GROMACS .gro file of C-alpha atoms in nm:
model
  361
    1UNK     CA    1   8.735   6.851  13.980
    2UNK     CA    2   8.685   6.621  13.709
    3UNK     CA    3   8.510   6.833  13.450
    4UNK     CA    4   8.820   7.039  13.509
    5UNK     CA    5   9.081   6.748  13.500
    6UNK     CA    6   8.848   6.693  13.149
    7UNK     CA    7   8.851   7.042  13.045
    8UNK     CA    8   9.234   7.084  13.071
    9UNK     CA    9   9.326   6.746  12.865
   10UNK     CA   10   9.110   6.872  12.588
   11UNK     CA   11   9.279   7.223  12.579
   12UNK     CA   12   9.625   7.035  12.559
   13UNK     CA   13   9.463   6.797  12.339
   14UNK     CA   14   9.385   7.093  12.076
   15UNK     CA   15   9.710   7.300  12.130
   16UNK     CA   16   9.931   6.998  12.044
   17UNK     CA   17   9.706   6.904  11.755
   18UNK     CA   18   9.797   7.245  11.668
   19UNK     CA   19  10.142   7.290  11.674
   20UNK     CA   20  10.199   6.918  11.556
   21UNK     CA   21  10.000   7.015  11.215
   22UNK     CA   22  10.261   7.298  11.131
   23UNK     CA   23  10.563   7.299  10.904
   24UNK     CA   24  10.873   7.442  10.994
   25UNK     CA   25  11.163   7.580  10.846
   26UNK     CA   26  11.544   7.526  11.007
   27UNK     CA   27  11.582   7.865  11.145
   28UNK     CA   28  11.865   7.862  10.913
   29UNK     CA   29  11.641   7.835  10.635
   30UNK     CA   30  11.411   8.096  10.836
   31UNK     CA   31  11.685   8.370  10.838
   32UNK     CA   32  11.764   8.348  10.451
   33UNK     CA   33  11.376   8.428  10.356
   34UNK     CA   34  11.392   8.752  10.553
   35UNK     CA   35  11.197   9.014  10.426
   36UNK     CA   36  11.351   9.148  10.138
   37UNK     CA   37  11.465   9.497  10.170
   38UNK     CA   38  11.634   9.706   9.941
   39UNK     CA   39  11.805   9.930  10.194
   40UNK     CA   40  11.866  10.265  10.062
   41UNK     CA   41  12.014  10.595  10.266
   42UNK     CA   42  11.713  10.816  10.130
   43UNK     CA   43  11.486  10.613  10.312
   44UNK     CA   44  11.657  10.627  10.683
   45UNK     CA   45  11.581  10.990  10.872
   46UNK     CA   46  11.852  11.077  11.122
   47UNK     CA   47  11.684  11.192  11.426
   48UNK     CA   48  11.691  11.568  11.539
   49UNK     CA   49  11.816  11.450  11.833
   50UNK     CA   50  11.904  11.108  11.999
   51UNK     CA   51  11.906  10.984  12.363
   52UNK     CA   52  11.597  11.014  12.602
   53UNK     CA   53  11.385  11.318  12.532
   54UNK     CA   54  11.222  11.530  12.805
   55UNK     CA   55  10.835  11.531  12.741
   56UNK     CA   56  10.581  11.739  12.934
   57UNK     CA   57  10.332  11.513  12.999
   58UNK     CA   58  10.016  11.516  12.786
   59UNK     CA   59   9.697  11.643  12.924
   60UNK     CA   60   9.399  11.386  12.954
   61UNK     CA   61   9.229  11.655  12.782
   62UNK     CA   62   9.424  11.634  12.479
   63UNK     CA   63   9.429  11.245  12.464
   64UNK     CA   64   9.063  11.210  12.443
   65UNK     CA   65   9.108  11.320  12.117
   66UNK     CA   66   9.295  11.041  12.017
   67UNK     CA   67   9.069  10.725  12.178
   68UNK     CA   68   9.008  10.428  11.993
   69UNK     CA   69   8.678  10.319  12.096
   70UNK     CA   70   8.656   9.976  11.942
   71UNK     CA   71   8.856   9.830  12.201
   72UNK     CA   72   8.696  10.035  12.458
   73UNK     CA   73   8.338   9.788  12.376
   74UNK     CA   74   8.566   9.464  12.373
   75UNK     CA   75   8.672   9.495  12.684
   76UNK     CA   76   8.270   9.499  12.819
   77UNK     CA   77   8.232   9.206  12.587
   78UNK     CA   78   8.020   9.398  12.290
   79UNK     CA   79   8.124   9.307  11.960
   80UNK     CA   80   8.148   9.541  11.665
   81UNK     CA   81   8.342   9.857  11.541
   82UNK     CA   82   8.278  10.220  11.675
   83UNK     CA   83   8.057  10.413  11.571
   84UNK     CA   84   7.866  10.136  11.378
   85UNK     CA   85   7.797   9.957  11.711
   86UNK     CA   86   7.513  10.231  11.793
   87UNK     CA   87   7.341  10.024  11.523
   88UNK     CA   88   7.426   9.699  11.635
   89UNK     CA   89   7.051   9.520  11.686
   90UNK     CA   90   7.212   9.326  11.979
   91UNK     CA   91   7.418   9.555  12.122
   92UNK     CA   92   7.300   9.918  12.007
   93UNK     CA   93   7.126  10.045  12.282
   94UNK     CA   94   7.332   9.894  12.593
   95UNK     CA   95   7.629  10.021  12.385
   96UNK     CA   96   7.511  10.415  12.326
   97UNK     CA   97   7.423  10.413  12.709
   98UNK     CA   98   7.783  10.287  12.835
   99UNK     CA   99   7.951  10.507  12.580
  100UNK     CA  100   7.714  10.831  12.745
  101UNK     CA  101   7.842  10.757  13.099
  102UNK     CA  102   8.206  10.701  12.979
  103UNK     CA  103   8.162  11.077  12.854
  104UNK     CA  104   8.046  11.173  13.111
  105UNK     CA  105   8.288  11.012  13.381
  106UNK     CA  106   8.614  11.142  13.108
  107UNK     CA  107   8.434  11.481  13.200
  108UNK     CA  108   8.508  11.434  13.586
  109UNK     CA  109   8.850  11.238  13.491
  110UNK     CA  110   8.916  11.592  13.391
  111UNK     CA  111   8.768  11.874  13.605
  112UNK     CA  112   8.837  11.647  13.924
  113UNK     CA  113   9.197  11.576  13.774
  114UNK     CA  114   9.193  11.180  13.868
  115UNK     CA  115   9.471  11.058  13.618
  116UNK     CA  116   9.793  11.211  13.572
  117UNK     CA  117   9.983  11.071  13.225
  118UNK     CA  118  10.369  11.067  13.231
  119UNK     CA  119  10.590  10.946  12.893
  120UNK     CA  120  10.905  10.909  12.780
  121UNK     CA  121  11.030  10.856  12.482
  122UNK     CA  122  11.434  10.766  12.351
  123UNK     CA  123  11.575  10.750  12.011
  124UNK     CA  124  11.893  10.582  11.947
  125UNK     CA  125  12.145  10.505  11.673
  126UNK     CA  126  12.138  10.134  11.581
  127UNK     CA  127  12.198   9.838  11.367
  128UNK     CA  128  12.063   9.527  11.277
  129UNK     CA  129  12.274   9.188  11.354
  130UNK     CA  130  12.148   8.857  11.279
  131UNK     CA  131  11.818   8.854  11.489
  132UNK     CA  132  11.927   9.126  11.686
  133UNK     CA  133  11.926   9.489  11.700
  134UNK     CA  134  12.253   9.682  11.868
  135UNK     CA  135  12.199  10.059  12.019
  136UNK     CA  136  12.511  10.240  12.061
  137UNK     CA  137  12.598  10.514  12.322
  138UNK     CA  138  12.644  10.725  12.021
  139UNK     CA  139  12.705  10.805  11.707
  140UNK     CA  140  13.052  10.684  11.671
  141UNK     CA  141  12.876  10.354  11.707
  142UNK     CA  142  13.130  10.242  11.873
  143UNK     CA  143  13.011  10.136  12.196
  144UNK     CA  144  12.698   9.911  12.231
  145UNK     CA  145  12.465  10.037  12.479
  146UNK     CA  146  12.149   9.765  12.493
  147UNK     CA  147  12.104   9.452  12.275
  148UNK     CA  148  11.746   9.388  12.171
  149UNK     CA  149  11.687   8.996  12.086
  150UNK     CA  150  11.418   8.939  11.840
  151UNK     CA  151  11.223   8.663  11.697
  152UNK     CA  152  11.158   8.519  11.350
  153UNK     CA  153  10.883   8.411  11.197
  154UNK     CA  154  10.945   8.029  11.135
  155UNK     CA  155  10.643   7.852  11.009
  156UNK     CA  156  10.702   7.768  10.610
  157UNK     CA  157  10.582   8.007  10.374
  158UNK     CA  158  10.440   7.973  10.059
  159UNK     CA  159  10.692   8.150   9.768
  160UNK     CA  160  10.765   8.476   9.803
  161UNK     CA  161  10.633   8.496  10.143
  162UNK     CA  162  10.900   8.586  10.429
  163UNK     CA  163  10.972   8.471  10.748
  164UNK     CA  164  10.973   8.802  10.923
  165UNK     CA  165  11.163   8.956  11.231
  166UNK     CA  166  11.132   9.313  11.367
  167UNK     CA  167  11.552   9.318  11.309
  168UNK     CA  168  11.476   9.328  10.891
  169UNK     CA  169  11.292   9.674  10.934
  170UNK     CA  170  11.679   9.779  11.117
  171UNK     CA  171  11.938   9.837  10.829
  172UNK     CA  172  12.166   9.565  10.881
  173UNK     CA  173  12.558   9.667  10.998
  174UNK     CA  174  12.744   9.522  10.738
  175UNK     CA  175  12.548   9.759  10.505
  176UNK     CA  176  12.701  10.024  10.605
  177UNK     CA  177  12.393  10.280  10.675
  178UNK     CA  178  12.390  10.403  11.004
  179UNK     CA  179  12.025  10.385  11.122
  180UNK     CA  180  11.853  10.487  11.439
  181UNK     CA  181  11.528  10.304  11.669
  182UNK     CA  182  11.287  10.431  11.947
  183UNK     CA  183  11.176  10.342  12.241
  184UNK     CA  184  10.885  10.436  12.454
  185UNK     CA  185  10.673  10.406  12.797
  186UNK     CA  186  10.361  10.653  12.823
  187UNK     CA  187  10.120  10.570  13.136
  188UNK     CA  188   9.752  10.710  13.279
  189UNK     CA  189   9.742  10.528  13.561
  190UNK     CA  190   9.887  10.787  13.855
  191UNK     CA  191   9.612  10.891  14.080
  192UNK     CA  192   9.354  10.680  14.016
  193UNK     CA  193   9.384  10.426  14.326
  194UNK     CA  194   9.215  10.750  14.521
  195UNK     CA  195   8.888  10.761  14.350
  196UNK     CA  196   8.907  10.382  14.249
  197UNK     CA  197   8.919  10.330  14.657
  198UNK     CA  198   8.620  10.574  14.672
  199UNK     CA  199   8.388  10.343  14.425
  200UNK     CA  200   8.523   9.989  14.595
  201UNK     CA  201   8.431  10.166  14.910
  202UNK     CA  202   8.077  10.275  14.767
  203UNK     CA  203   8.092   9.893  14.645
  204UNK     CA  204   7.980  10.073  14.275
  205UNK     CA  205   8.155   9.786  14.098
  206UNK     CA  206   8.058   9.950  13.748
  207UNK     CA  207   8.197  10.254  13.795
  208UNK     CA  208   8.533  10.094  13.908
  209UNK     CA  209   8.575   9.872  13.604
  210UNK     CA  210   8.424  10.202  13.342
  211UNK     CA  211   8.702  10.417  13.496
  212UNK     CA  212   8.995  10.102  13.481
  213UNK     CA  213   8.845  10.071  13.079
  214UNK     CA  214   8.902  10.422  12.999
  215UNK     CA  215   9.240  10.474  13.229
  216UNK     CA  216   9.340  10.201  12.984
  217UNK     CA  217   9.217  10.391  12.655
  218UNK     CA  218   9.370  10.699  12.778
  219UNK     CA  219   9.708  10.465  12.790
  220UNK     CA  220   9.693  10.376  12.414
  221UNK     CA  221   9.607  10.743  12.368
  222UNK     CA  222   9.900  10.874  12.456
  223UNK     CA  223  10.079  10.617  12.319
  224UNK     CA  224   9.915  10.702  11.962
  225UNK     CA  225   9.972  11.092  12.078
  226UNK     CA  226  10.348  11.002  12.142
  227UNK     CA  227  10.355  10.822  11.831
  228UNK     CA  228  10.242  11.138  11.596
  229UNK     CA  229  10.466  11.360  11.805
  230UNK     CA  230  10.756  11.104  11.702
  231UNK     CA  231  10.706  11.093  11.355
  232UNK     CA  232  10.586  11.496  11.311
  233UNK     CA  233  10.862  11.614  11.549
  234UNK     CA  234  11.046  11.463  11.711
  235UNK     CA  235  11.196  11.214  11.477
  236UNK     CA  236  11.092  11.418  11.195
  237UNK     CA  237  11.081  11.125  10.930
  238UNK     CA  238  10.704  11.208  10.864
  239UNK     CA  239  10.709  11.598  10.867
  240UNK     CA  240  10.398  11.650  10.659
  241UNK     CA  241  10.177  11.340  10.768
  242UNK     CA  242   9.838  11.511  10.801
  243UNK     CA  243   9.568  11.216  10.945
  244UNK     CA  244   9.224  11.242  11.138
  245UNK     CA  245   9.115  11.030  11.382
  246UNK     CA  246   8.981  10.747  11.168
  247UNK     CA  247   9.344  10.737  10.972
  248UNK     CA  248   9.533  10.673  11.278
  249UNK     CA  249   9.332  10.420  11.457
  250UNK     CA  250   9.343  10.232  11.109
  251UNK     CA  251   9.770  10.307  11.103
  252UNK     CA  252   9.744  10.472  10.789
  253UNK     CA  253  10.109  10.610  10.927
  254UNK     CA  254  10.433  10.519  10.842
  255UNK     CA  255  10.621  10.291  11.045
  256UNK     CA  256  10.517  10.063  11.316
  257UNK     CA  257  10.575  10.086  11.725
  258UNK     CA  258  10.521   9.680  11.825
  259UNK     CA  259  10.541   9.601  12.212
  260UNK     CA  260  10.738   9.303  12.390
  261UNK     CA  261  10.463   9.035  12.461
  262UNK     CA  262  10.257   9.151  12.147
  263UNK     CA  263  10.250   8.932  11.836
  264UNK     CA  264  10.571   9.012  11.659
  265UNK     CA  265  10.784   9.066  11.988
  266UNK     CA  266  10.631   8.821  12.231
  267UNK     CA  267  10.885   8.796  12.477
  268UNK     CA  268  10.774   8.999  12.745
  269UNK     CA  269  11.145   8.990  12.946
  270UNK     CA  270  11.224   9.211  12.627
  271UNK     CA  271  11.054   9.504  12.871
  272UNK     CA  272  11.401   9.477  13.084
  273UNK     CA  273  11.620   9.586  12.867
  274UNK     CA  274  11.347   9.915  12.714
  275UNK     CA  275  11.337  10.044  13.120
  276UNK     CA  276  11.659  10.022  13.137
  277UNK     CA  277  11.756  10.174  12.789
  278UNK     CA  278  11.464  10.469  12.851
  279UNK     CA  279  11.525  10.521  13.238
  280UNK     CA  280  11.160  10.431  13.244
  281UNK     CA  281  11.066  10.398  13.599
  282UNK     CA  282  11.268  10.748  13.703
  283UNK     CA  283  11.097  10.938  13.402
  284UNK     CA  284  10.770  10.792  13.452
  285UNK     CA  285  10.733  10.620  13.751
  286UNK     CA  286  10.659  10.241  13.580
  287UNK     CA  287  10.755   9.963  13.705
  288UNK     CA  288  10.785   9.645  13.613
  289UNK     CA  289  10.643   9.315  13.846
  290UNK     CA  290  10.823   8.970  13.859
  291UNK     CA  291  10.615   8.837  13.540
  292UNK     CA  292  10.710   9.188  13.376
  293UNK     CA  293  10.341   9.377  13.357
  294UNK     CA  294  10.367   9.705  13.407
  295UNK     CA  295  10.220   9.902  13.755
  296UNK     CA  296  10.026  10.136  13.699
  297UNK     CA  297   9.820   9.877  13.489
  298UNK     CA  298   9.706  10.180  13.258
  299UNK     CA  299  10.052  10.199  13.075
  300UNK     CA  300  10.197  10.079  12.736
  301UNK     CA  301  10.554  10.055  12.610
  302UNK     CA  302  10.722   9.992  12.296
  303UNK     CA  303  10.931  10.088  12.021
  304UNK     CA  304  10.953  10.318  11.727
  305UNK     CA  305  11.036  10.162  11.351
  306UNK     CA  306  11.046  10.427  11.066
  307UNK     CA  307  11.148  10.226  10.767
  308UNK     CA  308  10.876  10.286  10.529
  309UNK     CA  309  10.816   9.895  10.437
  310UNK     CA  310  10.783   9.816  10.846
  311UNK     CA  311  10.446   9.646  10.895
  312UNK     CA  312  10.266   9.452  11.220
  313UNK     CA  313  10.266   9.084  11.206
  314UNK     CA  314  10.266   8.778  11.423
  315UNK     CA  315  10.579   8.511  11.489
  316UNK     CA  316  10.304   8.258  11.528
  317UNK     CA  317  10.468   7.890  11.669
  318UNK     CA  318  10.842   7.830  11.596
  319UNK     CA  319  11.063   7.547  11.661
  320UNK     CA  320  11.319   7.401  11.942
  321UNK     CA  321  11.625   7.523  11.739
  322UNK     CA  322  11.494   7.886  11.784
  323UNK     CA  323  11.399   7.851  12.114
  324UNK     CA  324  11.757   7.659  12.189
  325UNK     CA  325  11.966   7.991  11.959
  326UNK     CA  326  11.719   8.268  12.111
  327UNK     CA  327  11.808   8.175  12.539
  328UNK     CA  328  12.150   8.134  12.407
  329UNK     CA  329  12.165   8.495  12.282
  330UNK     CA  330  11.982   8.595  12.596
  331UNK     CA  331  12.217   8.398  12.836
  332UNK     CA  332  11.905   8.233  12.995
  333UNK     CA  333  11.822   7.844  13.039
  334UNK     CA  334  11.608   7.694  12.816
  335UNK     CA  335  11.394   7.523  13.015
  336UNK     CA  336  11.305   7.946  13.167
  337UNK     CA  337  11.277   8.043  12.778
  338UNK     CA  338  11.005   7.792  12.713
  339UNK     CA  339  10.825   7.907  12.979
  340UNK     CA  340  10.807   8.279  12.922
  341UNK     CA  341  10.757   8.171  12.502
  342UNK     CA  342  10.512   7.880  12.606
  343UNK     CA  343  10.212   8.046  12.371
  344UNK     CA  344  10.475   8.004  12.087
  345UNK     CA  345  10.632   7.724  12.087
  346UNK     CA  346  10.612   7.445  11.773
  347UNK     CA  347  10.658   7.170  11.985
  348UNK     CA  348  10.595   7.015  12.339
  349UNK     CA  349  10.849   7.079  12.610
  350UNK     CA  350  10.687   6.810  12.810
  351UNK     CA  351  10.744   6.534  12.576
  352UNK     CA  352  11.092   6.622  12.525
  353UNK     CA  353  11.159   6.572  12.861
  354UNK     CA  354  11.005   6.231  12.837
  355UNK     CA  355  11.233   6.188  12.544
  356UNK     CA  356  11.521   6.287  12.766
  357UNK     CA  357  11.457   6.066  13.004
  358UNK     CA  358  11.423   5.706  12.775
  359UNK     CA  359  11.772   5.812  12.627
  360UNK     CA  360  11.928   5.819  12.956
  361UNK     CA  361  11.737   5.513  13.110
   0.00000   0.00000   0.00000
């Protein structure tokens, strides 16, 4: 109990040394160095069509096409990219022979049909406001529909560098331009409880985790199969995009499709408002638990920017002011926001409490 007790202090010890070493910006200072954008109407493509779309599900057949493996070697603690890993000194060998019996279990995946994928996939006018992003019922615009809250980027940056929010890559809508965002939820996951009970049963724990592992691949894969569709087809802003397999792992692609609780859109109560906006659970039987994962585990949601200069990127720590604006705009307490933000934030909530307290004593 003590070389926990020990263990913990030191991991507080080294996040507050940390956050305490960074350099914030006001986020009024933080909103002015946005990311400069020269918004132009040639570069926004109107949709084909806007609302949720009806998908037929994609085939696990087709998605193993579009598998990242990388990740795939990560998760069984084996550093190094695919296919280079089959060279790895370390991990070569153990690494070709997993990589032979996921093949050969994504063979029975298919032939014994043990995941089903569902997606669906909405496209929506919208606006940027602020650090928010309105989508409208329609194109009157009107008539706001769902309010996403974003995040900004708040450490300071050195000239030229801006403190970025997913709402810059939105036009804003006092420019006028009427621009559009997607949403998404794909999953894998449906049916495979049946043969997952069949190798807990058999007590064959590597089996159980190798087909978890590749239930999850097959989730980014269709996400990355929803994706192309998107920007091919459906949206249509990236007609003649013509990318192999390497290409789109490495998001040689235009535009970006960040996640709540990833690194630019950490918030993961931000998954509320997509289910709702996309019907998720009805079109694809998701659902979200108390702390907002998704059941099945093997699913990934998100959303669709196509503005040409839209890139990943991480908010990193930000400051109290942010914290106090963001639960303001999200009508929560901020004592809640802290928690859900906790890996983010610039400052300790603790010691403001203690703060609190010797003001009012």
């Amino acid at each position: 109990i003590d070389e926990i007790a020990d263990e913990y202090k030191k991991l507080r010890d080294r996040h507050s040394k940390r956050t305490q070493t960074k350099s914030f910006a006001s986020l009024e200072e933080a909103r002015e160095n946005r990311t400069p954008i020269s918004w132009k109407e040639e570069d926004i493509v109107k949709p084909k069509k806007t609302g949720i779309i009806p998908l037929d599900p994609p085939a696990i057949s087709t998605l193993r096409n579009y598998i990242d493996w990388t990740p795939f070697f990560i998760t069984w603690q084996m550093g190094g990219k695919y296919p280079s890993i089959f060279e790895d000194e370390k991990y070569g060998e153990q690494a070709r022979r997993l990589f032979d019996d996921a093949q050969e279990m994504i063979d029975r995946i298919i032939e014994e049909n043990w995941l089903q994928a569902r997606a669906v996939c909405g496209l929506f006018p919208a606006n940027s406001v602020g650090d928010d992003i309105e989508i409208y019922e329609d194109e009157s615009r009107t008539e706001v529909k769902a309010v996403l809250r974003m995040l900004r980027q708040q450490t300071r940056k050195r000239k030229g560098q801006p403190n970025k929010c997913l709402t810059d890559y939105i036009a804003p809508k006092d420019s006028g331009l009427s621009d559009y965002i997607g949403g998404f939820a794909v999953t894998t996951g449906h049916g495979i409880q049946e043969p997952l009970a069949r190798f807990e049963q058999q007590q064959d724990d590597y089996n159980a985790i190798l087909l978890k592992a590749l239930a999850d691949r097959f989730a980014e894969a269709a996400a990355e199969w929803l994706h192309e569709k998107v920007r091919k087809e459906i949206w249509g802003y990236a007609p003649d995009e013509k990318l192999n397999n390497e290409e789109l792992v490495r998001e040689k692609y235009r535009g970006i499709r960040p996640a709540p609780g990833y690194p630019a859109n950490p918030d993961h109560t931000e998954k509320d408002t997509l289910f709702d906006l996309l019907e998720a659970e009805k079109q694809t039987g998701i659902s979200l638990t108390e702390s907002f994962a998704m059941s099945p585990a093997a699913s990934v949601s998100g959303l669709f920017f196509a503005h040409p200069e839209s890139e990943y990127f991480s908010l990193g720590a930000i400051s109290e002011d942010q914290v106090i604006d963001y639960a303001r705009r999200k009508n929560m307490p901020v004592d809640e926001m802290e928690k859900w933000l906790s890996p983010n934030l610039g400052y300790d909530p603790s010691e403001k409490d203690k703060e609190d307290s010797v003001a009012s004593e």
